[in-house]
Amino acid sequence: MVEIYAAIIGASIGIAGMTASGVWRRTAESREAVVRLTMAVESIAGKLEELHQDMKADRKEIYGRLNSCESRITSLEARPTSRD
């Protein structure tokens, strides 16, 4: 009878150990996944900031050129036309 109890206790300890090992492994994997995802989000945020800065610079250049073209058109419209 003692052997049966010993076998049950031994099996229970083995199952508990395997369960604890599995939980620990899953926790470690989850932690690593969170770190990878956090790094990916930070990378994307950095790239979005770079894109935003590029867009601001492009917008500034485009509006500068547009202003220059508008000034030229205004000066051309102000010239008297010569009609024969």
JSON list of C-alpha atoms in Angstrom, two decimals:
[
{"chain": "A", "resi": 1, "resn": "MET", "atom": "CA", "xyz": [0.00, 0.00, 0.00]},
{"chain": "A", "resi": 2, "resn": "VAL", "atom": "CA", "xyz": [2.91, 2.34, 0.77]},
{"chain": "A", "resi": 3, "resn": "GLU", "atom": "CA", "xyz": [4.26, 1.72, -2.69]},
{"chain": "A", "resi": 4, "resn": "ILE", "atom": "CA", "xyz": [1.02, 2.96, -4.25]},
{"chain": "A", "resi": 5, "resn": "TYR", "atom": "CA", "xyz": [1.10, 6.15, -2.18]},
{"chain": "A", "resi": 6, "resn": "ALA", "atom": "CA", "xyz": [4.76, 6.66, -3.07]},
{"chain": "A", "resi": 7, "resn": "ALA", "atom": "CA", "xyz": [3.97, 6.16, -6.76]},
{"chain": "A", "resi": 8, "resn": "ILE", "atom": "CA", "xyz": [1.08, 8.64, -6.59]},
{"chain": "A", "resi": 9, "resn": "ILE", "atom": "CA", "xyz": [3.19, 11.22, -4.74]},
{"chain": "A", "resi": 10, "resn": "GLY", "atom": "CA", "xyz": [6.09, 10.70, -7.15]},
{"chain": "A", "resi": 11, "resn": "ALA", "atom": "CA", "xyz": [3.81, 11.12, -10.16]},
{"chain": "A", "resi": 12, "resn": "SER", "atom": "CA", "xyz": [2.24, 14.22, -8.59]},
{"chain": "A", "resi": 13, "resn": "ILE", "atom": "CA", "xyz": [5.66, 15.77, -7.97]},
{"chain": "A", "resi": 14, "resn": "GLY", "atom": "CA", "xyz": [6.68, 14.99, -11.55]},
{"chain": "A", "resi": 15, "resn": "ILE", "atom": "CA", "xyz": [3.52, 16.52, -12.99]},
{"chain": "A", "resi": 16, "resn": "ALA", "atom": "CA", "xyz": [3.86, 19.59, -10.75]},
{"chain": "A", "resi": 17, "resn": "GLY", "atom": "CA", "xyz": [7.49, 20.01, -11.83]},
{"chain": "A", "resi": 18, "resn": "MET", "atom": "CA", "xyz": [6.60, 19.72, -15.50]},
{"chain": "A", "resi": 19, "resn": "THR", "atom": "CA", "xyz": [3.75, 22.18, -15.05]},
{"chain": "A", "resi": 20, "resn": "ALA", "atom": "CA", "xyz": [5.99, 24.67, -13.24]},
{"chain": "A", "resi": 21, "resn": "SER", "atom": "CA", "xyz": [8.62, 24.27, -15.95]},
{"chain": "A", "resi": 22, "resn": "GLY", "atom": "CA", "xyz": [6.04, 24.86, -18.67]},
{"chain": "A", "resi": 23, "resn": "VAL", "atom": "CA", "xyz": [4.67, 27.93, -16.90]},
{"chain": "A", "resi": 24, "resn": "TRP", "atom": "CA", "xyz": [8.15, 29.35, -16.44]},
{"chain": "A", "resi": 25, "resn": "ARG", "atom": "CA", "xyz": [9.01, 28.72, -20.11]},
{"chain": "A", "resi": 26, "resn": "ARG", "atom": "CA", "xyz": [5.78, 30.37, -21.28]},
{"chain": "A", "resi": 27, "resn": "THR", "atom": "CA", "xyz": [6.42, 33.32, -19.00]},
{"chain": "A", "resi": 28, "resn": "ALA", "atom": "CA", "xyz": [9.93, 33.73, -20.41]},
{"chain": "A", "resi": 29, "resn": "GLU", "atom": "CA", "xyz": [8.62, 33.45, -23.98]},
{"chain": "A", "resi": 30, "resn": "SER", "atom": "CA", "xyz": [5.90, 35.99, -23.24]},
{"chain": "A", "resi": 31, "resn": "ARG", "atom": "CA", "xyz": [8.44, 38.37, -21.75]},
{"chain": "A", "resi": 32, "resn": "GLU", "atom": "CA", "xyz": [10.64, 38.04, -24.84]},
{"chain": "A", "resi": 33, "resn": "ALA", "atom": "CA", "xyz": [7.64, 38.62, -27.10]},
{"chain": "A", "resi": 34, "resn": "VAL", "atom": "CA", "xyz": [6.73, 41.78, -25.20]},
{"chain": "A", "resi": 35, "resn": "VAL", "atom": "CA", "xyz": [10.30, 43.05, -25.52]},
{"chain": "A", "resi": 36, "resn": "ARG", "atom": "CA", "xyz": [10.35, 42.35, -29.28]},
{"chain": "A", "resi": 37, "resn": "LEU", "atom": "CA", "xyz": [7.00, 44.05, -29.78]},
{"chain": "A", "resi": 38, "resn": "THR", "atom": "CA", "xyz": [8.05, 47.05, -27.72]},
{"chain": "A", "resi": 39, "resn": "MET", "atom": "CA", "xyz": [11.22, 47.43, -29.77]},
{"chain": "A", "resi": 40, "resn": "ALA", "atom": "CA", "xyz": [9.22, 47.15, -32.99]},
{"chain": "A", "resi": 41, "resn": "VAL", "atom": "CA", "xyz": [6.77, 49.83, -31.86]},
{"chain": "A", "resi": 42, "resn": "GLU", "atom": "CA", "xyz": [9.63, 52.15, -30.86]},
{"chain": "A", "resi": 43, "resn": "SER", "atom": "CA", "xyz": [11.27, 51.59, -34.24]},
{"chain": "A", "resi": 44, "resn": "ILE", "atom": "CA", "xyz": [8.05, 52.37, -36.08]},
{"chain": "A", "resi": 45, "resn": "ALA", "atom": "CA", "xyz": [7.57, 55.50, -33.96]},
{"chain": "A", "resi": 46, "resn": "GLY", "atom": "CA", "xyz": [11.08, 56.66, -34.88]},
{"chain": "A", "resi": 47, "resn": "LYS", "atom": "CA", "xyz": [10.47, 56.06, -38.56]},
{"chain": "A", "resi": 48, "resn": "LEU", "atom": "CA", "xyz": [7.15, 57.93, -38.38]},
{"chain": "A", "resi": 49, "resn": "GLU", "atom": "CA", "xyz": [8.90, 60.88, -36.76]},
{"chain": "A", "resi": 50, "resn": "GLU", "atom": "CA", "xyz": [11.52, 60.88, -39.55]},
{"chain": "A", "resi": 51, "resn": "LEU", "atom": "CA", "xyz": [8.74, 60.75, -42.13]},
{"chain": "A", "resi": 52, "resn": "HIS", "atom": "CA", "xyz": [6.95, 63.62, -40.42]},
{"chain": "A", "resi": 53, "resn": "GLN", "atom": "CA", "xyz": [10.13, 65.74, -40.47]},
{"chain": "A", "resi": 54, "resn": "ASP", "atom": "CA", "xyz": [10.69, 64.92, -44.17]},
{"chain": "A", "resi": 55, "resn": "MET", "atom": "CA", "xyz": [7.11, 65.89, -44.97]},
{"chain": "A", "resi": 56, "resn": "LYS", "atom": "CA", "xyz": [7.50, 69.19, -43.12]},
{"chain": "A", "resi": 57, "resn": "ALA", "atom": "CA", "xyz": [10.68, 69.97, -45.07]},
{"chain": "A", "resi": 58, "resn": "ASP", "atom": "CA", "xyz": [9.04, 69.04, -48.38]},
{"chain": "A", "resi": 59, "resn": "ARG", "atom": "CA", "xyz": [5.98, 71.13, -47.55]},
{"chain": "A", "resi": 60, "resn": "LYS", "atom": "CA", "xyz": [8.19, 74.12, -46.73]},
{"chain": "A", "resi": 61, "resn": "GLU", "atom": "CA", "xyz": [10.04, 73.73, -50.05]},
{"chain": "A", "resi": 62, "resn": "ILE", "atom": "CA", "xyz": [6.82, 73.32, -52.04]},
{"chain": "A", "resi": 63, "resn": "TYR", "atom": "CA", "xyz": [5.19, 76.37, -50.48]},
{"chain": "A", "resi": 64, "resn": "GLY", "atom": "CA", "xyz": [8.36, 78.38, -51.10]},
{"chain": "A", "resi": 65, "resn": "ARG", "atom": "CA", "xyz": [8.31, 77.44, -54.77]},
{"chain": "A", "resi": 66, "resn": "LEU", "atom": "CA", "xyz": [4.59, 78.12, -54.99]},
{"chain": "A", "resi": 67, "resn": "ASN", "atom": "CA", "xyz": [5.11, 81.56, -53.49]},
{"chain": "A", "resi": 68, "resn": "SER", "atom": "CA", "xyz": [7.88, 82.27, -56.00]},
{"chain": "A", "resi": 69, "resn": "CYS", "atom": "CA", "xyz": [5.66, 81.19, -58.90]},
{"chain": "A", "resi": 70, "resn": "GLU", "atom": "CA", "xyz": [2.82, 83.31, -57.57]},
{"chain": "A", "resi": 71, "resn": "SER", "atom": "CA", "xyz": [5.11, 86.34, -57.40]},
{"chain": "A", "resi": 72, "resn": "ARG", "atom": "CA", "xyz": [6.24, 85.79, -60.99]},
{"chain": "A", "resi": 73, "resn": "ILE", "atom": "CA", "xyz": [2.66, 85.44, -62.20]},
{"chain": "A", "resi": 74, "resn": "THR", "atom": "CA", "xyz": [1.66, 88.61, -60.37]},
{"chain": "A", "resi": 75, "resn": "SER", "atom": "CA", "xyz": [4.54, 90.54, -61.95]},
{"chain": "A", "resi": 76, "resn": "LEU", "atom": "CA", "xyz": [3.62, 89.19, -65.41]},
{"chain": "A", "resi": 77, "resn": "GLU", "atom": "CA", "xyz": [-0.02, 90.14, -64.94]},
{"chain": "A", "resi": 78, "resn": "ALA", "atom": "CA", "xyz": [0.98, 93.65, -63.87]},
{"chain": "A", "resi": 79, "resn": "ARG", "atom": "CA", "xyz": [2.96, 94.32, -67.06]},
{"chain": "A", "resi": 80, "resn": "PRO", "atom": "CA", "xyz": [1.17, 96.33, -69.65]},
{"chain": "A", "resi": 81, "resn": "THR", "atom": "CA", "xyz": [0.38, 94.35, -72.73]},
{"chain": "A", "resi": 82, "resn": "SER", "atom": "CA", "xyz": [1.44, 95.79, -76.05]},
{"chain": "A", "resi": 83, "resn": "ARG", "atom": "CA", "xyz": [-1.20, 95.58, -78.70]},
{"chain": "A", "resi": 84, "resn": "ASP", "atom": "CA", "xyz": [-0.51, 96.40, -82.30]}
]
